[in-house]
Coordinates of C-alpha atoms in Angstrom, one line a residue:
Chain A
M612 CA 162.3 91.9 109.6
S613 CA 163.0 93.9 106.6
E614 CA 161.3 97.2 105.9
Q615 CA 158.7 96.2 103.6
N616 CA 155.1 97.2 103.0
T617 CA 152.7 94.5 104.0
L618 CA 148.9 94.0 103.5
A619 CA 146.8 93.4 106.4
V620 CA 143.1 92.5 106.9
E621 CA 141.3 95.0 109.0
R622 CA 138.0 94.6 110.5
W623 CA 137.6 96.6 113.8
T624 CA 139.0 100.1 114.0
P625 CA 139.0 102.1 117.1
T626 CA 136.4 104.2 115.5
S627 CA 134.0 101.2 114.9
A628 CA 134.6 99.6 118.3
A629 CA 133.7 102.9 119.9
S630 CA 130.6 103.2 117.8
V631 CA 129.4 99.8 118.7
L632 CA 129.9 100.4 122.4
L633 CA 128.2 103.8 121.9
A634 CA 125.3 102.1 120.2
V635 CA 125.0 99.5 123.1
A636 CA 125.1 102.3 125.6
A637 CA 122.5 104.3 123.7
M638 CA 120.2 101.2 123.6
A639 CA 120.7 100.7 127.5
L640 CA 119.9 104.3 128.1
L641 CA 116.8 104.1 126.0
A642 CA 115.5 101.3 128.2
F643 CA 114.9 103.9 130.9
G644 CA 112.9 106.0 128.3
P645 CA 109.5 105.5 130.0
R646 CA 111.0 106.6 133.3
L647 CA 112.6 109.8 132.0
L648 CA 110.3 110.9 129.3
G649 CA 106.7 112.2 128.8
A650 CA 104.0 110.1 127.3
E651 CA 104.3 112.0 123.9
Q652 CA 108.1 111.4 123.6
V653 CA 107.6 107.6 124.5
D654 CA 105.0 107.4 121.7
R655 CA 107.2 109.0 119.2
L656 CA 110.3 107.1 120.1
T657 CA 108.2 103.9 119.7
I658 CA 107.6 104.9 116.1
L659 CA 111.2 105.6 115.5
F660 CA 112.2 102.2 116.6
I661 CA 109.7 100.6 114.1
Y662 CA 111.1 102.8 111.5
V663 CA 114.6 101.6 112.3
I664 CA 113.4 98.0 112.1
L665 CA 111.8 98.5 108.6
A666 CA 115.0 100.4 107.3
A667 CA 117.4 97.9 108.6
T668 CA 115.5 94.8 107.2
W669 CA 114.9 96.5 103.8
N670 CA 118.7 97.6 103.8
A671 CA 119.7 93.9 104.5
L672 CA 117.5 92.9 101.6
A673 CA 118.3 95.4 99.1
G674 CA 121.6 97.0 100.2
Y675 CA 123.4 93.7 101.0
A676 CA 121.5 90.9 99.2
G677 CA 120.6 93.0 96.2
L678 CA 117.0 92.1 96.5
V679 CA 115.1 95.2 95.9
S680 CA 111.4 94.6 96.9
I681 CA 108.7 96.9 96.6
G682 CA 106.2 94.6 98.2
Q683 CA 107.5 94.5 101.8
Q684 CA 104.2 95.9 103.0
A685 CA 103.0 92.4 102.4
F686 CA 104.8 91.3 105.5
F687 CA 103.9 94.4 107.3
G688 CA 100.3 94.0 106.8
L689 CA 100.4 90.2 107.4
G690 CA 102.3 90.8 110.6
A691 CA 99.5 93.1 112.0
Y692 CA 96.8 90.8 110.6
A693 CA 98.4 87.7 112.3
A694 CA 98.5 89.6 115.6
V695 CA 94.8 90.7 115.3
R696 CA 93.9 87.1 114.5
L697 CA 95.9 85.7 117.4
A698 CA 94.5 88.3 119.9
A699 CA 91.0 87.5 118.7
G700 CA 91.7 83.8 119.2
G701 CA 92.5 84.6 122.8
F702 CA 96.3 84.6 122.5
S703 CA 98.0 86.9 125.0
V704 CA 98.6 90.3 123.2
Y705 CA 102.3 91.1 123.6
P706 CA 103.8 87.5 123.1
G707 CA 101.2 87.4 120.3
L708 CA 103.1 90.0 118.4
V709 CA 106.3 88.0 118.2
V710 CA 104.5 84.8 117.4
A711 CA 102.6 86.6 114.6
A712 CA 105.9 87.8 113.1
A713 CA 107.3 84.3 113.4
L714 CA 104.2 82.9 111.6
V715 CA 104.7 85.3 108.8
G716 CA 108.4 84.6 108.7
L717 CA 107.4 80.9 108.2
L718 CA 105.1 81.9 105.4
S719 CA 107.8 83.7 103.6
L720 CA 109.6 80.3 103.4
P721 CA 107.6 78.7 100.6
L722 CA 107.1 82.2 99.1
S723 CA 110.8 82.5 98.7
A724 CA 111.0 79.2 96.6
F725 CA 109.8 81.0 93.7
M726 CA 110.0 84.6 94.2
L727 CA 113.8 84.5 94.7
R728 CA 114.1 83.0 91.2
L729 CA 113.0 86.3 89.8
K730 CA 115.8 89.0 89.1
G731 CA 116.1 92.7 89.5
G732 CA 113.0 94.7 88.5
E733 CA 110.9 91.4 88.2
F734 CA 111.4 90.5 91.8
A735 CA 110.7 94.1 92.8
I736 CA 107.2 94.2 91.2
G737 CA 106.5 90.5 91.7
M738 CA 106.7 91.2 95.5
W739 CA 104.1 94.1 94.9
V740 CA 101.8 91.6 93.3
V741 CA 102.3 89.3 96.5
A742 CA 101.4 92.2 98.6
E743 CA 98.4 93.1 96.7
L744 CA 97.2 89.4 96.7
M745 CA 97.7 89.2 100.5
H746 CA 95.7 92.4 100.9
L747 CA 92.8 91.1 99.0
L748 CA 92.8 87.8 100.8
V749 CA 93.1 89.4 104.2
N750 CA 90.0 91.4 103.2
L751 CA 88.0 88.2 102.7
D752 CA 88.4 87.5 106.4
P753 CA 85.0 88.2 108.2
L754 CA 87.0 89.4 111.2
V755 CA 88.5 92.2 109.3
Q756 CA 85.3 93.2 107.6
G757 CA 86.9 94.2 104.2
E758 CA 88.4 97.7 104.1
T759 CA 86.4 98.6 107.2
G760 CA 89.0 96.9 109.4
T761 CA 89.0 96.1 113.0
S762 CA 91.0 96.8 116.1
L763 CA 93.1 95.2 118.7
I764 CA 90.5 95.2 121.4
A765 CA 92.5 92.9 123.7
L766 CA 94.7 95.9 124.5
D767 CA 91.9 97.6 126.3
A768 CA 92.8 95.1 129.2
Y769 CA 95.8 97.3 129.9
A770 CA 95.9 100.7 131.3
A771 CA 96.9 103.3 128.9
D772 CA 100.2 104.1 130.6
T773 CA 101.2 100.3 131.0
R774 CA 100.3 99.9 127.3
R775 CA 102.5 102.7 126.2
D776 CA 105.5 101.5 128.2
Q777 CA 105.0 97.9 127.2
T778 CA 104.8 98.6 123.6
Y779 CA 107.8 100.9 123.8
W780 CA 109.9 98.4 125.6
M781 CA 108.9 95.8 123.1
A782 CA 109.7 97.9 120.1
L783 CA 113.1 98.9 121.7
G784 CA 113.8 95.2 122.3
S785 CA 112.7 94.2 118.8
M786 CA 114.9 96.7 117.3
A787 CA 117.9 95.9 119.4
A788 CA 117.4 92.1 118.6
I789 CA 117.0 92.7 114.9
L790 CA 120.0 95.0 114.6
T791 CA 122.2 92.5 116.6
V792 CA 121.0 89.6 114.5
L793 CA 121.7 91.5 111.2
F794 CA 125.1 92.8 112.4
V795 CA 126.3 89.4 113.3
L796 CA 124.8 87.8 110.4
L797 CA 126.4 90.3 107.8
R798 CA 129.7 90.0 109.5
S799 CA 129.7 86.1 109.4
R800 CA 130.6 83.8 106.6
T801 CA 127.0 83.9 105.4
G802 CA 127.2 87.6 105.2
C803 CA 130.1 87.4 102.8
A804 CA 128.2 85.0 100.6
I805 CA 125.2 87.4 100.6
Q806 CA 127.2 90.3 99.5
A807 CA 129.1 87.9 97.0
I808 CA 125.8 87.1 95.4
R809 CA 124.7 90.7 95.2
D810 CA 128.0 91.6 93.4
D811 CA 127.9 88.8 90.9
E812 CA 125.6 85.8 91.5
E813 CA 127.4 83.5 88.8
A814 CA 130.8 84.1 90.3
A815 CA 129.5 83.6 93.7
S816 CA 128.0 80.3 92.9
A817 CA 131.3 79.4 91.0
V818 CA 133.2 79.6 94.2
G819 CA 130.6 77.4 95.9
V820 CA 128.1 79.8 97.5
R821 CA 124.6 78.2 97.6
V822 CA 122.8 81.1 96.0
L823 CA 119.2 80.3 96.7
G824 CA 119.7 79.1 100.3
T825 CA 121.7 82.1 101.1
K826 CA 119.2 84.6 99.6
R827 CA 116.4 82.8 101.5
I828 CA 118.0 83.5 104.8
V829 CA 118.0 87.3 104.3
F830 CA 114.5 87.1 102.7
V831 CA 113.0 85.3 105.7
I832 CA 114.8 87.5 108.3
A833 CA 113.6 90.6 106.4
A834 CA 110.0 89.1 106.3
F835 CA 110.1 88.4 110.0
G836 CA 111.4 91.9 110.9
T837 CA 108.9 93.7 108.7
A838 CA 106.1 91.6 110.2
L839 CA 107.3 92.4 113.5
A840 CA 107.3 96.1 112.6
G841 CA 103.6 95.7 111.4
A842 CA 102.6 94.0 114.5
L843 CA 104.2 96.6 116.7
W844 CA 102.6 99.4 114.6
L845 CA 99.3 97.7 115.3
A846 CA 100.1 97.9 119.0
T847 CA 100.6 101.7 118.8
A848 CA 97.8 102.4 116.4
L849 CA 95.3 99.9 117.7
T850 CA 93.3 99.8 114.5
F851 CA 93.7 97.6 111.7
Q852 CA 92.7 98.8 108.3
P853 CA 94.0 96.8 105.5
K854 CA 94.5 99.6 103.2
T855 CA 96.8 101.4 105.6
Y856 CA 98.9 98.5 106.4
F857 CA 99.2 96.9 102.9
G858 CA 99.8 100.3 101.2
I859 CA 102.7 100.9 99.0
Q860 CA 103.7 104.1 101.0
W861 CA 105.6 101.8 103.4
T862 CA 107.9 100.8 100.6
A863 CA 108.3 104.5 99.8
Y864 CA 109.3 105.3 103.4
M865 CA 111.7 102.2 103.4
I866 CA 113.3 103.3 100.2
F867 CA 113.7 106.8 101.3
M868 CA 115.2 105.9 104.7
V869 CA 117.7 103.6 103.1
L870 CA 118.7 105.6 100.0
V871 CA 119.2 108.9 102.1
G872 CA 121.1 107.1 104.9
G873 CA 123.0 104.9 102.7
L874 CA 122.1 101.8 100.8
G875 CA 124.3 98.8 101.9
T876 CA 125.9 100.5 104.9
F877 CA 124.7 99.3 108.3
E878 CA 124.7 102.6 110.0
G879 CA 123.0 104.1 107.0
A880 CA 119.7 102.5 107.6
I881 CA 119.6 103.6 111.2
L882 CA 120.6 107.3 110.1
G883 CA 118.1 107.1 107.3
A884 CA 115.4 106.1 109.8
V885 CA 116.2 108.9 112.1
A886 CA 116.3 111.5 109.2
F887 CA 113.0 110.2 107.9
F888 CA 111.5 110.4 111.5
A889 CA 112.6 114.0 111.8
I890 CA 111.4 115.0 108.4
E891 CA 108.1 113.5 109.0
S892 CA 107.7 115.3 112.3
W893 CA 108.6 118.6 110.5
F894 CA 106.9 118.2 107.2
G895 CA 104.4 115.3 107.6
A896 CA 101.5 118.0 107.8
A897 CA 102.5 119.4 104.3
G898 CA 100.6 116.3 102.8
V899 CA 101.1 115.9 99.3
W900 CA 104.2 118.1 98.9
Y901 CA 105.8 116.0 101.6
L902 CA 105.3 112.9 99.6
V903 CA 106.5 114.6 96.4
G904 CA 109.7 115.5 98.5
L905 CA 110.2 111.9 99.5
G906 CA 109.8 110.6 96.0
A907 CA 112.1 113.3 94.7
S908 CA 114.7 112.6 97.2
A909 CA 114.6 108.9 96.3
L910 CA 115.0 109.8 92.7
I911 CA 117.8 112.3 93.3
F912 CA 119.7 110.2 95.8
S913 CA 119.6 107.3 93.4
L914 CA 120.9 109.2 90.6
A915 CA 123.4 111.5 92.3
L916 CA 124.4 109.9 95.6
P917 CA 123.5 106.0 95.5
G918 CA 125.7 105.4 98.7
G919 CA 123.5 107.9 100.6
V920 CA 124.9 110.0 103.3
C921 CA 127.0 107.3 104.9
G922 CA 128.3 106.0 101.8
W923 CA 129.5 109.6 101.1
L924 CA 131.1 109.9 104.5
E925 CA 132.8 106.7 103.9
R926 CA 134.4 107.8 100.7
R927 CA 135.0 111.4 101.8
F928 CA 136.4 110.9 105.4
D929 CA 137.1 107.1 105.3
L930 CA 134.6 106.9 108.3
R931 CA 133.0 103.7 108.9
L932 CA 131.0 103.4 112.2
L933 CA 129.5 100.0 112.1
P934 CA 131.5 98.1 109.4
V935 CA 130.4 94.6 108.5
G936 CA 133.0 93.9 105.8
Y937 CA 136.8 93.5 105.6
R938 CA 139.4 95.8 104.0
L939 CA 142.8 95.5 103.1
V940 CA 145.2 98.2 104.5
H941 CA 148.6 99.0 103.6
R942 CA 150.8 98.7 106.6
R943 CA 154.3 99.4 106.9
A944 CA 156.2 96.8 108.9
P945 CA 157.6 97.8 112.3
T946 CA 160.7 100.0 111.9
S947 CA 163.7 99.9 114.1
S948 CA 162.1 102.4 116.4
N949 CA 159.4 100.0 116.8
R950 CA 156.7 102.5 115.7
D951 CA 153.6 101.1 114.1
N952 CA 152.6 103.5 111.4
R953 CA 149.3 102.9 109.7
G954 CA 149.9 103.3 106.0
R955 CA 147.6 104.3 103.1
E956 CA 144.6 102.3 102.5
I957 CA 144.7 100.8 99.1
H958 CA 141.6 98.7 98.8
A959 CA 138.3 98.4 100.7
V960 CA 136.0 95.5 100.8
R961 CA 132.6 96.4 102.1
Chain B
M1424 CA 76.3 81.3 77.9
T1425 CA 77.2 83.6 80.7
W1426 CA 80.6 82.0 81.0
L1427 CA 81.2 82.1 77.3
N1428 CA 80.4 85.7 77.5
Q1429 CA 82.8 86.3 80.3
I1430 CA 85.5 84.6 78.3
I1431 CA 84.9 86.8 75.4
Q1432 CA 84.9 89.9 77.5
G1433 CA 88.0 88.6 79.1
V1434 CA 89.9 88.4 75.8
L1435 CA 88.8 91.8 74.9
L1436 CA 90.0 93.2 78.1
G1437 CA 93.3 91.3 77.4
G1438 CA 93.6 93.6 74.4
Y1439 CA 93.9 96.6 76.8
Y1440 CA 96.4 94.7 79.0
A1441 CA 98.4 94.0 76.1
L1442 CA 98.4 97.6 75.1
I1443 CA 99.6 98.8 78.5
A1444 CA 102.1 96.0 78.7
C1445 CA 103.7 96.4 75.3
G1446 CA 105.7 99.4 76.3
L1447 CA 107.1 97.6 79.4
S1448 CA 107.8 94.6 77.4
F1449 CA 109.5 96.6 74.7
M1450 CA 111.6 98.7 77.2
F1451 CA 112.7 95.5 79.0
G1452 CA 113.5 93.8 75.9
V1453 CA 115.7 96.8 74.6
M1454 CA 117.0 98.3 77.7
R1455 CA 116.7 95.5 80.3
I1456 CA 115.0 98.1 82.4
I1457 CA 111.5 97.9 84.2
N1458 CA 110.2 101.4 84.5
L1459 CA 108.3 101.5 87.7
A1460 CA 106.8 104.8 86.7
H1461 CA 105.2 103.1 83.7
G1462 CA 101.6 103.1 85.0
S1463 CA 102.0 106.6 86.5
L1464 CA 103.1 108.0 83.0
A1465 CA 100.0 106.1 81.4
I1466 CA 97.8 108.1 83.9
L1467 CA 99.7 111.3 83.2
A1468 CA 98.8 110.9 79.5
A1469 CA 95.2 110.2 80.5
F1470 CA 95.0 113.4 82.5
A1471 CA 96.5 115.2 79.7
M1472 CA 93.7 114.0 77.3
F1473 CA 91.2 114.8 80.1
V1474 CA 92.3 118.4 80.2
L1475 CA 92.2 118.8 76.5
A1476 CA 88.7 117.4 76.4
D1477 CA 87.4 119.2 79.5
R1478 CA 88.9 122.6 79.1
F1479 CA 89.4 122.9 75.2
G1480 CA 86.6 120.6 74.0
V1481 CA 89.1 118.4 71.9
Q1482 CA 87.5 115.0 71.0
P1483 CA 89.5 112.2 72.9
L1484 CA 90.8 110.5 69.7
A1485 CA 92.0 113.9 68.4
G1486 CA 93.4 114.6 71.8
L1487 CA 95.4 111.3 71.7
V1488 CA 97.0 112.6 68.4
A1489 CA 98.2 115.8 70.3
V1490 CA 99.3 113.9 73.5
L1491 CA 101.4 111.1 71.7
P1492 CA 104.2 113.5 70.5
A1493 CA 104.4 114.9 73.9
M1494 CA 104.8 111.5 75.3
A1495 CA 107.6 110.7 72.9
V1496 CA 109.4 113.7 74.4
V1497 CA 108.7 112.5 78.0
G1498 CA 110.3 109.2 76.9
W1499 CA 113.4 110.9 75.4
V1500 CA 113.8 113.1 78.5
L1501 CA 113.2 110.0 80.8
Q1502 CA 115.9 108.0 79.0
R1503 CA 118.3 110.8 79.0
G1504 CA 117.6 112.1 82.4
V1505 CA 116.9 109.3 84.5
L1506 CA 117.3 105.8 82.9
E1507 CA 120.7 106.3 81.3
R1508 CA 122.2 107.6 84.6
S1509 CA 120.6 104.9 86.6
A1510 CA 121.5 102.1 84.4
R1511 CA 125.2 103.0 84.8
G1512 CA 124.8 102.2 88.4
G1513 CA 123.7 98.5 88.1
Q1514 CA 120.5 96.7 87.7
L1515 CA 119.1 97.9 91.0
V1516 CA 119.4 101.8 90.7
P1517 CA 116.7 102.0 87.9
V1518 CA 114.2 100.2 90.0
L1519 CA 114.7 102.9 92.8
S1520 CA 115.0 105.8 90.7
T1521 CA 111.8 105.0 88.7
F1522 CA 110.0 104.3 91.9
G1523 CA 110.8 107.6 93.1
L1524 CA 109.7 109.1 89.8
A1525 CA 106.4 107.3 90.1
V1526 CA 105.8 108.7 93.7
V1527 CA 106.5 112.2 92.4
V1528 CA 104.1 111.9 89.3
D1529 CA 101.4 110.4 91.4
N1530 CA 101.4 113.1 94.0
L1531 CA 101.9 116.0 91.6
L1532 CA 98.8 114.7 89.8
F1533 CA 96.9 114.6 93.0
Q1534 CA 98.2 118.0 93.9
Q1535 CA 96.7 119.3 90.6
F1536 CA 93.6 117.2 90.2
G1537 CA 92.5 116.1 93.6
A1538 CA 91.0 112.7 94.4
D1539 CA 88.2 112.7 92.0
T1540 CA 87.9 109.9 89.6
R1541 CA 87.6 111.0 86.0
S1542 CA 86.8 109.4 82.7
L1543 CA 86.8 110.4 79.0
A1544 CA 83.7 108.4 78.3
P1545 CA 81.4 111.4 78.7
Y1546 CA 83.5 113.0 75.8
A1547 CA 83.6 110.1 73.5
G1548 CA 79.9 110.2 72.4
S1549 CA 78.3 106.9 71.4
L1550 CA 81.8 105.0 71.1
A1551 CA 81.5 104.8 75.0
Y1552 CA 78.5 102.6 75.0
D1553 CA 77.7 101.2 71.5
S1554 CA 77.9 97.6 71.0
W1555 CA 77.2 94.8 68.6
A1556 CA 74.8 92.1 69.7
I1557 CA 76.2 88.7 68.7
T1558 CA 73.6 86.6 70.3
D1559 CA 71.0 87.6 72.8
D1560 CA 73.4 87.3 75.7
I1561 CA 76.6 88.3 74.0
Y1562 CA 77.4 91.8 73.2
I1563 CA 80.7 93.2 72.1
G1564 CA 81.4 96.8 72.8
R1565 CA 82.7 98.9 70.0
L1566 CA 85.3 100.6 72.3
A1567 CA 86.5 97.2 73.7
A1568 CA 86.9 95.9 69.9
L1569 CA 88.8 99.0 69.0
T1570 CA 91.0 98.6 71.9
F1571 CA 91.8 95.2 71.0
A1572 CA 92.3 96.0 67.4
T1573 CA 94.7 98.9 68.3
S1574 CA 96.6 96.6 70.4
V1575 CA 97.2 94.0 67.7
L1576 CA 98.0 96.8 65.3
L1577 CA 100.4 98.4 67.6
L1578 CA 102.1 95.1 68.4
G1579 CA 102.3 94.2 64.8
A1580 CA 103.8 97.6 63.8
L1581 CA 106.4 97.3 66.6
Q1582 CA 107.2 93.9 65.5
L1583 CA 107.7 95.0 61.9
F1584 CA 109.5 98.2 62.9
L1585 CA 112.0 96.0 65.0
T1586 CA 112.6 93.4 62.2
R1587 CA 112.3 95.4 59.0
T1588 CA 113.6 98.9 59.4
A1589 CA 117.2 100.0 59.7
L1590 CA 116.4 101.9 63.0
G1591 CA 114.8 98.9 64.3
R1592 CA 117.9 96.7 63.6
Q1593 CA 120.0 99.3 65.4
I1594 CA 117.6 99.1 68.5
R1595 CA 117.9 95.3 68.5
A1596 CA 121.8 95.5 68.0
T1597 CA 122.0 97.9 71.0
A1598 CA 119.7 95.6 73.1
E1599 CA 122.0 92.6 72.2
D1600 CA 125.5 94.4 72.9
P1601 CA 125.8 98.2 73.0
D1602 CA 129.6 98.2 72.8
T1603 CA 129.7 95.9 69.5
A1604 CA 126.8 97.9 68.0
G1605 CA 128.9 101.0 68.7
L1606 CA 131.8 99.4 66.7
V1607 CA 129.7 99.1 63.7
G1608 CA 128.6 102.8 63.8
V1609 CA 125.3 102.5 66.0
D1610 CA 124.8 105.4 68.2
A1611 CA 123.7 103.4 71.3
R1612 CA 122.5 106.4 73.2
R1613 CA 120.5 107.6 70.4
A1614 CA 119.0 104.1 69.8
N1615 CA 117.9 103.9 73.5
A1616 CA 116.5 107.2 73.6
I1617 CA 114.4 106.5 70.4
A1618 CA 113.2 103.2 72.0
A1619 CA 112.2 104.9 75.1
A1620 CA 110.3 107.6 73.1
I1621 CA 108.5 104.8 71.3
A1622 CA 107.7 102.9 74.6
M1623 CA 106.2 106.1 76.0
V1624 CA 104.1 106.6 72.9
T1625 CA 102.5 103.2 73.5
V1626 CA 102.0 104.2 77.0
G1627 CA 100.2 107.3 75.9
V1628 CA 97.9 105.2 73.8
A1629 CA 97.3 102.8 76.7
G1630 CA 96.5 105.8 78.9
G1631 CA 94.0 107.2 76.3
F1632 CA 92.2 103.8 76.1
L1633 CA 92.2 103.4 80.0
A1634 CA 90.5 106.8 80.2
L1635 CA 87.9 106.0 77.5
R1636 CA 86.9 102.5 78.9
A1637 CA 87.1 103.1 82.7
T1638 CA 87.6 105.8 85.3
F1639 CA 90.9 106.8 86.6
D1640 CA 92.4 109.0 89.5
P1641 CA 95.9 110.3 90.4
Y1642 CA 96.9 107.1 92.1
A1643 CA 95.7 104.7 89.5
G1644 CA 99.1 104.3 88.2
G1645 CA 100.2 101.5 90.5
P1646 CA 97.4 99.0 89.4
Q1647 CA 98.2 99.7 85.9
L1648 CA 101.9 99.0 86.2
I1649 CA 100.9 95.7 88.1
F1650 CA 98.5 94.6 85.3
A1651 CA 101.2 95.5 82.6
F1652 CA 103.8 93.6 84.4
E1653 CA 101.6 90.6 85.0
A1654 CA 100.7 90.5 81.2
A1655 CA 104.4 90.8 80.2
V1656 CA 105.6 88.1 82.6
I1657 CA 102.7 85.7 81.9
G1658 CA 103.4 86.3 78.1
G1659 CA 106.7 84.8 79.1
A1660 CA 109.2 86.8 76.9
G1661 CA 110.4 90.1 75.8
S1662 CA 108.3 88.8 72.8
L1663 CA 105.5 91.2 71.7
W1664 CA 103.0 88.6 70.6
G1665 CA 103.7 86.8 74.0
T1666 CA 102.6 90.0 75.5
L1667 CA 99.2 89.7 73.7
G1668 CA 98.8 86.1 75.0
G1669 CA 99.7 87.3 78.5
G1670 CA 97.3 90.1 78.3
I1671 CA 94.5 87.7 77.2
V1672 CA 95.2 85.2 79.9
L1673 CA 95.2 87.8 82.5
G1674 CA 91.9 89.4 81.2
V1675 CA 90.1 86.0 80.9
A1676 CA 91.2 85.0 84.5
Q1677 CA 90.1 88.3 85.9
S1678 CA 86.8 88.1 84.0
L1679 CA 86.2 84.6 85.2
G1680 CA 87.1 85.5 88.8
A1681 CA 84.6 88.3 88.7
Q1682 CA 82.1 85.9 87.8
V1683 CA 82.7 84.0 90.9
S1684 CA 82.7 86.8 93.3
P1685 CA 83.3 90.6 93.2
Q1686 CA 86.7 90.4 94.8
G1687 CA 87.5 87.5 92.4
F1688 CA 88.4 89.9 89.6
L1689 CA 91.8 91.0 91.2
I1690 CA 92.4 87.9 93.2
A1691 CA 92.2 85.6 90.1
G1692 CA 94.4 87.9 88.0
H1693 CA 97.2 87.9 90.8
A1694 CA 96.8 84.1 91.4
V1695 CA 97.2 83.4 87.7
F1696 CA 100.2 85.3 87.6
L1697 CA 101.8 83.4 90.7
A1698 CA 100.6 80.2 89.3
V1699 CA 102.4 80.9 85.9
L1700 CA 105.6 81.8 88.0
F1701 CA 105.1 78.6 90.1
G1702 CA 104.6 76.5 87.0
R1703 CA 107.9 77.8 85.6
L1704 CA 109.7 76.7 88.7
F1705 CA 109.7 73.2 87.1
R1706 CA 110.4 74.3 83.7
G1707 CA 113.5 76.5 84.2
R1708 CA 112.2 79.4 82.3
F1709 CA 111.7 82.4 84.4
G1710 CA 110.3 85.8 84.1
L1711 CA 110.9 88.2 81.1
R1712 CA 113.5 86.9 78.7
P1713 CA 115.9 89.8 78.0
R1714 CA 115.7 90.0 74.2
A1715 CA 114.1 92.3 71.7
A1716 CA 111.5 91.1 69.3

């Protein structure tokens, strides 16, 4: 073999393999949470898992599929509502949370048929209209009693400790499952199609990508995940007040988490959720100024650092922890001394 | 007769929706940007007029004259500071940045003015409640008629401005193709900044009329954005007269919905919007068409 530079497609790097292993280990460790931690920490971690689900699904939608929705609270609220409804109908509570989310996922299917034809900002606000309409319709249900709301009374059957641990495991399991599904999906052939559509819909369709069908997959998974997050939130909060669940603040949180962590980087959404969780713990009591800060960060990050912290790390230090894309690297062919030198990167495909 | 009255009131309400939607439609037509802070900025203008009336005793319509130049400046700064930068990042970044801006504006207003609902009606004298009796059952409010007339005038003036003036042609040329417009000597940045300033002036007018005809609070921006968006999309085009039609359809739907049940007001509005989208599924025409005028 002559001494030539060749291009190679790279997927796994030692760093990324290590971080996937680390993530798996962390989840396994977290499974022992209720055995190792106090009640307070278990409750807080449950909230964190829900934030991760929200951030990861919103990131899949906006960062990977290019579908910025400001109406995901539609699914969050519907997930909680469906869980309340199922429980009131005598359905077992914990399996009911997943069934509720699945029902909402099913509902998102016909919705996707016309919402996904809207582009950019129109899709964004269109989804908000859907959320408002769902909120109003849920209010009409006598069980919910308008804005007064109701609660998940069926959970009273469990002792407080059992309930806390069950909800924790359920949130952890849901988070792990959703992250895994998204990771595998985004690395698959479909994942490439999703990102191709985001980058240029017409070009993607020209090379044979089924645009609407592919977008629909992400839309439905995001709807399911967000609904599951809503149902889990209900299991921690117990009360269902439509205004809280269908509020636009959920979108503000999702945008904040994903923009700060890194729009369109897989680890970014997780990092953003952890950052949001920490900021909320420290500054949540600051009320209005806290919200001003969230909005201002979203504004500043979108203008100055659209790739968020992870996008910056990636550019600055060439650090990709959980890569879902391929990249081309410049590799020098083996020399006589048989040393394999990794060359300079010339192009990255995320 | 009640139904006829509801339809007439709905048409008049549509005048207000056209007023709040025309800036959104105009900006989308010219810059291809949907400004999610649209409603919040209308509420900002409303609060500005409220402060002028409440603290300094300025008549609402006189206050409007003072607020509009300020809104033009807001538009210019918004374009130069936020929209221009975000538009460079692609189609999605403006959605995120203007959403962030809306959150900031809403919460700063809340910080300043608290949760109380306000209205300019107490400062407007008889304009707030005067009406003409058409028959025994049908009354037309003076304010509602004035709102409708203002929206027709404003839309007409914008239309004339875009088609008949040199500046309007520059704005349209920039909307079509900024690079080519630049080749023939149009300063695209300036044209866009002027367009944003004009859009914000219309937002100021809408905010003023909202404050006169209803109550508002710091978080009222969201619903106004939704109404504006619905009217613009139902109107079906970046076309300004389409926006008036869209506003009227929305107003009539809400008005008839309210006749059915108290919650029907909002439900009917959203339902008509989604029905229009659904209808277009089979006609291949979707959403706002990106063209000016």
